[in-house]
GROMACS .gro file of C-alpha atoms in nm:
model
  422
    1UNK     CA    1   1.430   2.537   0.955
    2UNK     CA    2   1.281   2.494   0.615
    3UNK     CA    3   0.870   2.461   0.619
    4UNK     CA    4   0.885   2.108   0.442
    5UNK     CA    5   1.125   2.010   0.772
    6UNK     CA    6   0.877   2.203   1.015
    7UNK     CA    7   0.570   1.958   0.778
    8UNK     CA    8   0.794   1.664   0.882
    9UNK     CA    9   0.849   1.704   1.196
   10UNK     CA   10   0.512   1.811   1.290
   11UNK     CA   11   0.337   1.548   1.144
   12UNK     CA   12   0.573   1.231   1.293
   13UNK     CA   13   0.532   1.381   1.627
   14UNK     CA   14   0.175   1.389   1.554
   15UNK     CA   15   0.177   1.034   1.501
   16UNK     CA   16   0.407   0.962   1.779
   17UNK     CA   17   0.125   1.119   2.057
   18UNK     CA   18  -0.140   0.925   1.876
   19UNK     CA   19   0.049   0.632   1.939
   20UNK     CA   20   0.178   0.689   2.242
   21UNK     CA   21  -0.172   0.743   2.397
   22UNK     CA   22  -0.413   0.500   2.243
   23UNK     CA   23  -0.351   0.170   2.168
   24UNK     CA   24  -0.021   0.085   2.326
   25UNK     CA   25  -0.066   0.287   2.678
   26UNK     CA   26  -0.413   0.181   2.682
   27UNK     CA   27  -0.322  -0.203   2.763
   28UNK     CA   28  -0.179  -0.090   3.028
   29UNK     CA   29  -0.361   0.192   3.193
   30UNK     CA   30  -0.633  -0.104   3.168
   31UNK     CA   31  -0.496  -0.300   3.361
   32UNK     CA   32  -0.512  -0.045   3.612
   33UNK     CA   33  -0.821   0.067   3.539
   34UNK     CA   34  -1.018  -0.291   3.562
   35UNK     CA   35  -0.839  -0.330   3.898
   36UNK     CA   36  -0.973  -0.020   4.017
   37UNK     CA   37  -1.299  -0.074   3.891
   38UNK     CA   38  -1.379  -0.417   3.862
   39UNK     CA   39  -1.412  -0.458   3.510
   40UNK     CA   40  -1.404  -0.799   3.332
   41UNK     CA   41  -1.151  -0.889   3.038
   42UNK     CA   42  -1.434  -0.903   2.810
   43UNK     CA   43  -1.511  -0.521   2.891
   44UNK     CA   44  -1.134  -0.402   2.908
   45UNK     CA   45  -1.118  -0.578   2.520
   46UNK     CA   46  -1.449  -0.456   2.426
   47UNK     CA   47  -1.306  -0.114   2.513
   48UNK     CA   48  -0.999  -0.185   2.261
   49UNK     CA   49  -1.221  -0.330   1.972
   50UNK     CA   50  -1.454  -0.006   1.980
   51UNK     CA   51  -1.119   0.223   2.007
   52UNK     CA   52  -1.001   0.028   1.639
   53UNK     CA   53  -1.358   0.041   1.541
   54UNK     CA   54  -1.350   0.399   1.559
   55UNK     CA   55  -1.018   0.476   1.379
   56UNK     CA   56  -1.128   0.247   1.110
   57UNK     CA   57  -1.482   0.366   1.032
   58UNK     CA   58  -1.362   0.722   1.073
   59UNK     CA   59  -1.014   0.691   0.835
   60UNK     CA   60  -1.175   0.791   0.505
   61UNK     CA   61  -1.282   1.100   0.642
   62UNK     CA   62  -0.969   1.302   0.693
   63UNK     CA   63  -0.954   1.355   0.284
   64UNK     CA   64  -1.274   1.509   0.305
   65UNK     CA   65  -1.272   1.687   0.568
   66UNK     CA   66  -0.852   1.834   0.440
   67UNK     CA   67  -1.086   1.921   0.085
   68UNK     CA   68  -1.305   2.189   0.296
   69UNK     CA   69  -1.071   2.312   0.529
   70UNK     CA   70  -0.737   2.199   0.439
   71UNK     CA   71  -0.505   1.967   0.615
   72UNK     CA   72  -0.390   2.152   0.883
   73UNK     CA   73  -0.741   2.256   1.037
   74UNK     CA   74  -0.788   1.886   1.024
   75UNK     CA   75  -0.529   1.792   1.218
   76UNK     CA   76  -0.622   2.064   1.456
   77UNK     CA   77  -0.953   1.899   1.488
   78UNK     CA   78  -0.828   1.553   1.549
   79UNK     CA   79  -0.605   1.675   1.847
   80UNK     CA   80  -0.925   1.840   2.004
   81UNK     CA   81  -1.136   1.544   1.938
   82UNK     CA   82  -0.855   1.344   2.110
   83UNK     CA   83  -0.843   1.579   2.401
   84UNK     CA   84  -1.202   1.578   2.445
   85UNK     CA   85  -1.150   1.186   2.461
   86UNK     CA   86  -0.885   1.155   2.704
   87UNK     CA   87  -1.097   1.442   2.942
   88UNK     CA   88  -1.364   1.188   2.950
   89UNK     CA   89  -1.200   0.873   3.034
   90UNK     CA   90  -1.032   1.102   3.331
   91UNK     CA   91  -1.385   1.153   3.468
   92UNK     CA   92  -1.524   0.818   3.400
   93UNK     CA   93  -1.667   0.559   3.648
   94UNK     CA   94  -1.898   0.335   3.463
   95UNK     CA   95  -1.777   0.135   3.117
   96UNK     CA   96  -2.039   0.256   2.910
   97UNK     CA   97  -1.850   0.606   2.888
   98UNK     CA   98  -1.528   0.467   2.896
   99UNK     CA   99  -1.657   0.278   2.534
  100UNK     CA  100  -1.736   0.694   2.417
  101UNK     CA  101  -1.395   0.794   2.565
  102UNK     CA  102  -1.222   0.558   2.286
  103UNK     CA  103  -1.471   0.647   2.035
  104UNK     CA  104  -1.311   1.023   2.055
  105UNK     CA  105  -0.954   0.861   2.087
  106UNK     CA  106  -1.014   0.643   1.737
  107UNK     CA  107  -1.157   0.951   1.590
  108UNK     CA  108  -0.884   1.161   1.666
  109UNK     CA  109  -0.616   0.925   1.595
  110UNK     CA  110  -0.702   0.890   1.228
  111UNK     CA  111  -0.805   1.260   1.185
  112UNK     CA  112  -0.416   1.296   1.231
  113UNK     CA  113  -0.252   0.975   1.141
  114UNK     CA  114  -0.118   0.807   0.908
  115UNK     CA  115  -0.360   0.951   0.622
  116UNK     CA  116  -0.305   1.348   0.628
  117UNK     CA  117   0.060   1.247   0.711
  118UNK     CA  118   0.115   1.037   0.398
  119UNK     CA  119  -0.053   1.310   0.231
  120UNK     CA  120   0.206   1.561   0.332
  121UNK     CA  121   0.515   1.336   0.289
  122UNK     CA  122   0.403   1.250  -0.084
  123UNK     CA  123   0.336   1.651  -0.225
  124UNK     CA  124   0.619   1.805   0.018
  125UNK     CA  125   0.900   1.522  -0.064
  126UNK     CA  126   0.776   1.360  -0.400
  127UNK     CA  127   1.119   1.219  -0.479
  128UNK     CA  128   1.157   1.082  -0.124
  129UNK     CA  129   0.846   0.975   0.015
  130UNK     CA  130   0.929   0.546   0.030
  131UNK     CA  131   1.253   0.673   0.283
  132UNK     CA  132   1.072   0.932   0.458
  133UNK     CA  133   0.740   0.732   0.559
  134UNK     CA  134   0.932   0.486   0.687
  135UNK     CA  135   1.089   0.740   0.948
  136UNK     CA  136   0.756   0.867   0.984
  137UNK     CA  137   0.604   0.528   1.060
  138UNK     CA  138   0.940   0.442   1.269
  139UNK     CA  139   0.833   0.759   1.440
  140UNK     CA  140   0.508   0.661   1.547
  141UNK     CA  141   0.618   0.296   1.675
  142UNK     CA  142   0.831   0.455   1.884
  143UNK     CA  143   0.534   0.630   2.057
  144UNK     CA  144   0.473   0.257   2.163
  145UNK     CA  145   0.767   0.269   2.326
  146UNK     CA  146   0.767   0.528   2.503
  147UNK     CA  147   0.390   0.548   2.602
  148UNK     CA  148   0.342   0.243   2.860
  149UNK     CA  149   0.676   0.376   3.021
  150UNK     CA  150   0.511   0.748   3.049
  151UNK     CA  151   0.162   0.553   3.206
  152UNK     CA  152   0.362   0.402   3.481
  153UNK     CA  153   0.561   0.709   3.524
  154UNK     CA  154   0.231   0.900   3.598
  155UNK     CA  155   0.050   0.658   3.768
  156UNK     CA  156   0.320   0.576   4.008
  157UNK     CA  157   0.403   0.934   4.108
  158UNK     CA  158   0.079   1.037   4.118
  159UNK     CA  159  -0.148   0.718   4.235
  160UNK     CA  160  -0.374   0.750   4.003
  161UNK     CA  161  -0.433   0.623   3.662
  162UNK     CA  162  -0.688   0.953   3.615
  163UNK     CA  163  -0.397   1.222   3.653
  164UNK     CA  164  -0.256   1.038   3.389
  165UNK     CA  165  -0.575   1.155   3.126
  166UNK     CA  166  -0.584   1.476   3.250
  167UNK     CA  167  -0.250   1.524   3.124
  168UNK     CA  168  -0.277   1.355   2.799
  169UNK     CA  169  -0.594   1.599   2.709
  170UNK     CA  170  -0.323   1.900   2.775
  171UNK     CA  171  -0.106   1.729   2.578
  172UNK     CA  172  -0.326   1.688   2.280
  173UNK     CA  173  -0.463   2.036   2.264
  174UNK     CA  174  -0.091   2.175   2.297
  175UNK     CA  175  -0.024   1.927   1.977
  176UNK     CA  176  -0.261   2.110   1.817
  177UNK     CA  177  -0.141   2.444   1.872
  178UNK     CA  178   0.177   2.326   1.710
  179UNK     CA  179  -0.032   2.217   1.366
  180UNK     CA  180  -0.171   2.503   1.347
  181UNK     CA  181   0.207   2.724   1.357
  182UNK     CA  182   0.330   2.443   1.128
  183UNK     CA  183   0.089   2.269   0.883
  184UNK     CA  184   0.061   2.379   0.526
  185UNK     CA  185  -0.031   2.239   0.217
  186UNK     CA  186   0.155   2.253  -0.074
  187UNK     CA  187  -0.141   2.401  -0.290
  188UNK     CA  188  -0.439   2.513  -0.169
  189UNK     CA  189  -0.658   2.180  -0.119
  190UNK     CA  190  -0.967   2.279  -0.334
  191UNK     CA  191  -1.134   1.899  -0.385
  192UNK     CA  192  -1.088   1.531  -0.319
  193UNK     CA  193  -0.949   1.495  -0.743
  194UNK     CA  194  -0.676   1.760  -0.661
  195UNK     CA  195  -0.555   1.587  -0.311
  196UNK     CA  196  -0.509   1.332  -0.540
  197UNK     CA  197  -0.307   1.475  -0.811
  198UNK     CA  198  -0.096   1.636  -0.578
  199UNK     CA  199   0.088   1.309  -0.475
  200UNK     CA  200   0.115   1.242  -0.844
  201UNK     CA  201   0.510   1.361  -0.857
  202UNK     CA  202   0.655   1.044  -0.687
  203UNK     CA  203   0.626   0.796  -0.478
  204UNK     CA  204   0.963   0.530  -0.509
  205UNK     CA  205   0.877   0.359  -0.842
  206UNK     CA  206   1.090   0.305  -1.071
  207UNK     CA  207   1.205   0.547  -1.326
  208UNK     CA  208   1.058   0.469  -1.640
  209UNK     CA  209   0.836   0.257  -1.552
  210UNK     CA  210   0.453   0.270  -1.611
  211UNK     CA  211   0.230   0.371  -1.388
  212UNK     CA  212  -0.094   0.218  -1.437
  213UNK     CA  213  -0.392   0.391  -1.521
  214UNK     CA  214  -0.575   0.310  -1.149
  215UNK     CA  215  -0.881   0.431  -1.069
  216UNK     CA  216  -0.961   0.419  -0.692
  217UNK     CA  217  -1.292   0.214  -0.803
  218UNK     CA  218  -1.125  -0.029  -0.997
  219UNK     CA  219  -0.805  -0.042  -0.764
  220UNK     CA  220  -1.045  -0.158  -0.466
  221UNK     CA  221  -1.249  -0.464  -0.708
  222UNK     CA  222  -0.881  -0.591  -0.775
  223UNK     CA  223  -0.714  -0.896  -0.646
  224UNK     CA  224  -0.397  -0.728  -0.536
  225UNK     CA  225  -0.532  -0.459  -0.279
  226UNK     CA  226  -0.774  -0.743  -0.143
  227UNK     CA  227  -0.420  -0.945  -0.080
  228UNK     CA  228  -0.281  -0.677   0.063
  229UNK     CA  229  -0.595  -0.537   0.246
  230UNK     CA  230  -0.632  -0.887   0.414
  231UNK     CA  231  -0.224  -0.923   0.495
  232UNK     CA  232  -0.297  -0.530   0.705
  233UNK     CA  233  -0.606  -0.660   0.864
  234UNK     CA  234  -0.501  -0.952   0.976
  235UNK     CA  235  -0.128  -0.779   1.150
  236UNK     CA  236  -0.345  -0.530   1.306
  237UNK     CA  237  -0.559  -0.756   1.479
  238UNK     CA  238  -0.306  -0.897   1.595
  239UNK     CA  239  -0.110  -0.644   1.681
  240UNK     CA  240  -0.399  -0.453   1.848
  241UNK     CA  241  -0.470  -0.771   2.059
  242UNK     CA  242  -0.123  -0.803   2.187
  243UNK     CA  243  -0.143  -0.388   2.310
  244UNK     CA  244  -0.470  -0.536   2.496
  245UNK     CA  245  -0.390  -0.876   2.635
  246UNK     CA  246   0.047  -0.861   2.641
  247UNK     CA  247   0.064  -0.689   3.025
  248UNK     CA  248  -0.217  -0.916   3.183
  249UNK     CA  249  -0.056  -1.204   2.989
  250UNK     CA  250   0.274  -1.172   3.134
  251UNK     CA  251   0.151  -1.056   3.463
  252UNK     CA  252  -0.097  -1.358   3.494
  253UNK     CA  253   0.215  -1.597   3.467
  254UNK     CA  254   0.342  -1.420   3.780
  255UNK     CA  255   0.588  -1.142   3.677
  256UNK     CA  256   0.415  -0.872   3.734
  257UNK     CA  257   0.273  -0.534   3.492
  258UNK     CA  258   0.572  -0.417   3.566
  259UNK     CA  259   0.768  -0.657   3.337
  260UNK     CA  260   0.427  -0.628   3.122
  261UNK     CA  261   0.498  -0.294   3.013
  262UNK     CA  262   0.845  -0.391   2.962
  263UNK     CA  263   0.779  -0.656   2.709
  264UNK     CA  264   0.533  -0.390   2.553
  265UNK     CA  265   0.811  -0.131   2.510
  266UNK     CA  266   1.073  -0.368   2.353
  267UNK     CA  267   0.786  -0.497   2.103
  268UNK     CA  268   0.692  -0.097   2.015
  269UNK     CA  269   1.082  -0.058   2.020
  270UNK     CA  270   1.164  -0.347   1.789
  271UNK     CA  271   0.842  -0.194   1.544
  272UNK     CA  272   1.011   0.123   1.573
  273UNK     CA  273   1.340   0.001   1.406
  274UNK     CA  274   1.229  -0.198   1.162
  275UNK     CA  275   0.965   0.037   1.062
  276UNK     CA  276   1.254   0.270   0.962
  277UNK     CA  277   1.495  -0.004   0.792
  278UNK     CA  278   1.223  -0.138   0.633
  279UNK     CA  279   1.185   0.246   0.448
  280UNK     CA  280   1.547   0.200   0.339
  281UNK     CA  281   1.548  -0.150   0.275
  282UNK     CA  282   1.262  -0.113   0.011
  283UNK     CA  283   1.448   0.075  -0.234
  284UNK     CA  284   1.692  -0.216  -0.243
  285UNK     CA  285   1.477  -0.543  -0.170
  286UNK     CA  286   1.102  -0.631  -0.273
  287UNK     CA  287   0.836  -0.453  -0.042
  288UNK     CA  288   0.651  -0.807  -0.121
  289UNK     CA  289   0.966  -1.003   0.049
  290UNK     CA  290   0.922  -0.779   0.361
  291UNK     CA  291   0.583  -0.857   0.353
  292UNK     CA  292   0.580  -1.185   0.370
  293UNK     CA  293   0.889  -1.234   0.613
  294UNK     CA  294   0.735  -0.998   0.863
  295UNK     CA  295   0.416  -1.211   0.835
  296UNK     CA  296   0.622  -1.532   0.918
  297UNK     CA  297   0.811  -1.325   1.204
  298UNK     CA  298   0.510  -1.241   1.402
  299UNK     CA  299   0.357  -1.626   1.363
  300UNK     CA  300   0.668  -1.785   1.497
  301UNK     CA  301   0.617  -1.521   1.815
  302UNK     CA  302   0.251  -1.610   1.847
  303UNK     CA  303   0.303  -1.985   1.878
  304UNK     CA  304   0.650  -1.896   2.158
  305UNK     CA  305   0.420  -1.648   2.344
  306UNK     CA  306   0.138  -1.972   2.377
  307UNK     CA  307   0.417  -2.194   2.532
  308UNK     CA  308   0.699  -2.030   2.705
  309UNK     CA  309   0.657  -1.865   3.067
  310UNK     CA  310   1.045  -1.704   3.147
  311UNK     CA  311   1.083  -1.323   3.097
  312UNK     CA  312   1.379  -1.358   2.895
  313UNK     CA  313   1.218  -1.562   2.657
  314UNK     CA  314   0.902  -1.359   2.632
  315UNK     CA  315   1.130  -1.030   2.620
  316UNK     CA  316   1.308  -1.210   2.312
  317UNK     CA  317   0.996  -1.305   2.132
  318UNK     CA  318   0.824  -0.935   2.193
  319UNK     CA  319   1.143  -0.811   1.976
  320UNK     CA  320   1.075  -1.068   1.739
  321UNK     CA  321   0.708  -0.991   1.709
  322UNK     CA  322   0.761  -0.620   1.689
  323UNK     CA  323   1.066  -0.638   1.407
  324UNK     CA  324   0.790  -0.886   1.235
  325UNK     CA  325   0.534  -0.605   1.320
  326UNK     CA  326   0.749  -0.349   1.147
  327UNK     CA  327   0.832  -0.522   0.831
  328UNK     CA  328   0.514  -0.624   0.762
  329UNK     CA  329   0.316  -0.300   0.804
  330UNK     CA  330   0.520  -0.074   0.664
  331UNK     CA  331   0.565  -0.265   0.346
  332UNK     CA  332   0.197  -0.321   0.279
  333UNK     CA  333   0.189   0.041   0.294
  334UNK     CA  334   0.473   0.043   0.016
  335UNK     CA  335   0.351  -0.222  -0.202
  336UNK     CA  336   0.028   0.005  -0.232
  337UNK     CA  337   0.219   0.330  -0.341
  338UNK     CA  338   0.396   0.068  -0.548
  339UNK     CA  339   0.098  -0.119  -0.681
  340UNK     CA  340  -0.134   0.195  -0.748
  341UNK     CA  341   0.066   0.487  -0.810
  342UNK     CA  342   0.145   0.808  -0.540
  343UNK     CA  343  -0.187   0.917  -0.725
  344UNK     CA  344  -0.439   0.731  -0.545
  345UNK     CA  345  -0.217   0.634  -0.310
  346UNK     CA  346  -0.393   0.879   0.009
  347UNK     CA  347  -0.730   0.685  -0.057
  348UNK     CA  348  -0.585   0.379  -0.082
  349UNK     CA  349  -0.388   0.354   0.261
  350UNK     CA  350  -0.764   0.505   0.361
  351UNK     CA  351  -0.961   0.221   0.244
  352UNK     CA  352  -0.687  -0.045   0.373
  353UNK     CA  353  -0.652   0.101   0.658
  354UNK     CA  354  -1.114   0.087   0.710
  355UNK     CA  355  -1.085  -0.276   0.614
  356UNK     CA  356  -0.877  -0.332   0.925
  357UNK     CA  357  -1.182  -0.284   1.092
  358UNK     CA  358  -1.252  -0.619   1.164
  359UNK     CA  359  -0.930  -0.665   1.371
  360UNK     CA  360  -1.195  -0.490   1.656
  361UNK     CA  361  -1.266  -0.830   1.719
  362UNK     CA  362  -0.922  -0.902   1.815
  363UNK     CA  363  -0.950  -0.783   2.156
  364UNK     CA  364  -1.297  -0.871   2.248
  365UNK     CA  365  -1.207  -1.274   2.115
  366UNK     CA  366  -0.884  -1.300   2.353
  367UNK     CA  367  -1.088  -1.138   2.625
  368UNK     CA  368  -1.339  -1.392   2.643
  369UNK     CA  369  -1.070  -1.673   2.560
  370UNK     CA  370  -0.905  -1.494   2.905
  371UNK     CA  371  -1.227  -1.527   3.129
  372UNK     CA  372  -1.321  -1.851   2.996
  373UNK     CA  373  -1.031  -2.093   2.948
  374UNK     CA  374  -0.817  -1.885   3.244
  375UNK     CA  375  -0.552  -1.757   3.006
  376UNK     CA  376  -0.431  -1.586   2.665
  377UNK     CA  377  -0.285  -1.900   2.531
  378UNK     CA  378  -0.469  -2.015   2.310
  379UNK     CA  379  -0.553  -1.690   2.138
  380UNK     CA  380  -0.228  -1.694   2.084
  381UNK     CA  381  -0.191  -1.989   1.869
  382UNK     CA  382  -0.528  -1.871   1.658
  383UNK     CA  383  -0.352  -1.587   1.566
  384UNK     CA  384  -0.057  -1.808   1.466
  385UNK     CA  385  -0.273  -1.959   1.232
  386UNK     CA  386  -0.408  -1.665   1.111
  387UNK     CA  387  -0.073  -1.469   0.991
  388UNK     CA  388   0.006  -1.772   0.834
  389UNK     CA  389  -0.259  -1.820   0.627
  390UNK     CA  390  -0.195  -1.417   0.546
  391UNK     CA  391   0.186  -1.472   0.492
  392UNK     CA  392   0.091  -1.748   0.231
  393UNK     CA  393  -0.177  -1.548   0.056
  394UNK     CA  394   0.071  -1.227   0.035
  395UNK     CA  395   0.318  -1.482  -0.141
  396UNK     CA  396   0.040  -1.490  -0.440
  397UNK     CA  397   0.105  -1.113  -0.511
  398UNK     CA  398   0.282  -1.029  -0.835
  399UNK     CA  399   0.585  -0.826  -0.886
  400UNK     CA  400   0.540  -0.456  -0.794
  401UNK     CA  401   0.772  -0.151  -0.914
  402UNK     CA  402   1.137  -0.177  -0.754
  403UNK     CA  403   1.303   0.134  -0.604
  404UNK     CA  404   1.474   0.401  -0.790
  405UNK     CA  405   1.759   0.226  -0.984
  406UNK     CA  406   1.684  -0.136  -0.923
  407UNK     CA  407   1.478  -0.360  -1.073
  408UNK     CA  408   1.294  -0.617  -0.859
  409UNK     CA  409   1.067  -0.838  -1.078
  410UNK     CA  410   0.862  -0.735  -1.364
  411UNK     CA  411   0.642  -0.414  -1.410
  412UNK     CA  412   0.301  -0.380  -1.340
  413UNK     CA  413   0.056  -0.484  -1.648
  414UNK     CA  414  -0.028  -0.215  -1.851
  415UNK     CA  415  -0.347  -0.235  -1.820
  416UNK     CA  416  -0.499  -0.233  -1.443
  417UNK     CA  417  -0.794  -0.423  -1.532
  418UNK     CA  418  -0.572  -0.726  -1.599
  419UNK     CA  419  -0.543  -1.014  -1.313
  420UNK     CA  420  -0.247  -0.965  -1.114
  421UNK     CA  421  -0.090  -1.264  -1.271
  422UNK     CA  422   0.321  -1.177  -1.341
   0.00000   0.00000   0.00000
C-alpha cells in the first residue's frame, strides 16, 4: 500500500471515530445518561452546545499547531485530548464535569477533523481532491451511522452507559498510534504561508481558468464566504440539534430510544451517501445547485418531523434530512475550494467551520423549547424557517469554477475585491 493510500485511509478513519463518538452517539448515550442521573433537557443540550462550542473555537488551531510540529503529531494530540475526554465523562457524576468532558471531545475532534484532513487530501492528491473529500466526508457520516448502533451495543451488554467511555478512550489512543505509523506530510511543514502553498496544485477548478488573487483577509470581508459561512452555520445547527433532541423526540411520542437510534442511523446513513455522490456529482453539476437543494431538503424534513408521529414516516423524513444534510455540507465545502482557490482553501474551511459556532445554541434552544412547551415540535418548525431563509440567501451566490472539463456558469471576477455580482 502506497503512503498517499495509507494518508487516506488514516485520515477518513480518523474522521469516522470523531464522528462516531461525539455528536451523533452523544444524543443517545444522553438519553441514558439524564435517566441515570436526573439531568434536565436544558443540561443534556447545554452539554451539546459546549461540545460544538469547543470544536468551533478550537478549529483554527490545528494549522498552527501542524506549522510547529507537523500534521501528524497533531493528530496524535487530538486523539489523546479525545481520550482524556471520553476517560472523564466515564468517571463523571455531577454535570459540571460532564460540560469539561465535551470540552476535550470538541477539542479533539477538530485537532483531527476535517481541517488537517483537507490538508492532506489537497498536497497528497492535488488533481483529485473535489472526488476524494467527498469519500472522506462520506466517510465520516458514516461514523453517524454506525456510532448510536455501537452505544446501544455497549450499553446493553454491559448495563452501563460508563463501560461504553472507557472503551472509546482505548479506542482513541489506539487511533493515535495508527497516525503516528501513517501520517506524513508531503514537505516538511515549516510555517502557516507554506501549509498554504502546498494545496496550491489543485483543487477541481477548471482548467484554465483564473484563480483569483485571494488573500485569506480579504476572502473573509467578502460577500461570498459570508453566504456561504451563514448557509454552514445554519445546517450545523441544525444538524447538531437533531443528534441532541432526534432519540428523545421519537421516544417521547412513544416508540421508544430504540427506534430513536434507528432514525439517527438512517439520517447519518443517508449523510453518508450523499456526502460521497455529492463529491462526484460536483464535477458534473454546480456545487451552488447542491447547495441550495440540500438546504430545501432538510426544511421540508423539519416542518414533517413537527407534524407527523408514525415511525415509517419519521424513518422516511430522517433519510430525507440526512441526503439534504449531505448535499448541503459537502458542497459549501466545495464552493469554497471553488470560490478561493486550493491555496487558502485549509484556512478557509477553518474560519467557516469557527463561524458555526453559534449553532451551540442549537441544542440549548430545543432543550428549553422541550421542558417548557412539553415537546421538540416547535423547534422544529424554527429551524424550518431558518434553512429557508439560508437556502434563499445561498441562491444570491454567483457562479463559481465548474469541474475539470465542464463549464458551469461564468468564472470568477478577476479581481477578488470585486462584489460577487456574475
Amino acid at each position: 500500500m502506497t503512503r498517499s493510500t495509507l494518508i487516506f485511509v488514516a485520515v477518513s478513519l480518523g474522521f469516522f471515530f470523531v464522528t462516531a463518538t461525539t455528536f451523533t452517539s452523544l444524543g443517545y448515550v444522553l438519553y441514558t445518561m439524564v435517566d441515570d442521573l436526573g439531568w434536565s433537557q436544558v443540561a443534556a443540550g447545554l452539554s451539546f452546545s459546549i461540545l460544538g462550542l469547543a470544536c468551533g473555537l478550537s478549529s483554527p488551531l490545528p494549522p498552527f499547531i501542524m506549522k510547529w510540529v507537523g500534521t501528524r503529531l497533531t493528530m496524535f494530540v487530538g486523539s489523546l485530548v479525545l481520550a482524556a475526554g471520553f476517560l472523564l465523562a466515564a468517571s463523571i457524576e455531577r454535570i459540571e464535569y460532564f460540560f469539561l468532558a465535551t470540552t476535550l471531545m470538541g477539542a479533539g475532534f477538530s485537532l483531527i477533523a476535517p481541517s488537517p484532513g483537507v490538508y492532506l487530501l489537497a498536497t497528497w492528491f492535488p488533481d483529485r481532491s473535489a472526488r476524494l473529500m467527498g469519500y472522506y466526508f462520506m466517510a465520516g457520516s458514516f461514523g453517524g451511522v454506525v456510532g448510536p448502533l455501537i452505544v446501544g451495543a455497549i450499553v446493553t451488554l454491559t448495563g452501563s452507559w460508563r463501560a461504553h467511555w472507557l472503551l472509546m478512550a482505548l479506542a482513541a489512543l489506539a487511533l493515535g498510534v495508527l497516525f503516528l505509523l501513517c501520517i506524513r506530510d508531503k514537505v516538511r511543514v515549516e510555517t502557516v504561508e507554506q501549509v498554504k502553498a502546498a494545496g496550491g496544485a489543485g483543487g477541481g477548478g477548471h482548467e484554465g481558468d483564473p484563480v483569483p488573487d485571494w488573500t485569506v483577509r480579504r476572502a473573509l470581508a467578502s460577500p461570498i464566504f459570508i453566504q456561504i459561512a451563514f448557509a454552514m452555520l445554519v445546517v450545523q445547527t441544525v444538524v447538531t440539534t437533531m443528534h441532541s433532541m432526534l432519540v428523545a423526540h421519537v421516544a417521547a411520542l412513544g416508540h421508544g430510544s430504540a427506534s430513536g437510534a434507528f432514525a439517527m442511523s438512517l439520517l447519518a446513513l443517508a449523510g453518508t451517501l450523499s456526502k460521497g455522490v455529492t463529491g462526484v456529482l460536483s464535477e458534473r453539476l454546480s456545487a451552488k445547485l447542491l447547495l441550495v437543494g440540500g438546504l430545501c431538503l432538510q426544511c421540508f424534513a423539519m416542518l414533517a418531523l413537527g407534524s407527523i408521529s408514525a415511525p415509517a414516516m419519521i424513518y422516511l423524513t430522517a433519510l430525507l434530512f440526512g441526503t439534504g444534510w449531505g448535499f448541503g455540507w459537502l458542497a459549501a465545502h466545495i464552493l469554497l475550494l471553488r470560490y478561493f482557490g486550493a491555496t487558502i482553501a485549509g484556512e478557509m474551511v477553518a474560519m467557516a467551520t469557527m463561524a458555526t459556532t453559534v449553532a451551540v445554541l442549537g441544542p440549548l434552544y430545543a432543550g428549553y423549547i422541550a421542558d417548557t412547551q412539553g415537546g421538540f415540535s416547535p423547534a422544529f418548525m424554527s429551524f424550518a424557517l431558518l434553512l429557508g431563509l439560508a437556502a434563499l440567501v445561498a441562491m444570491l451566490l454567483p457562479a463559481a469554477r465548474s469541474a475539470p472539463g465542464r463549464e458551469v456558469g461564468a468564472t470568477l471576477p478577476a479581481d477578488p475585491g470585486l462584489s460577487p455580482a456574475e
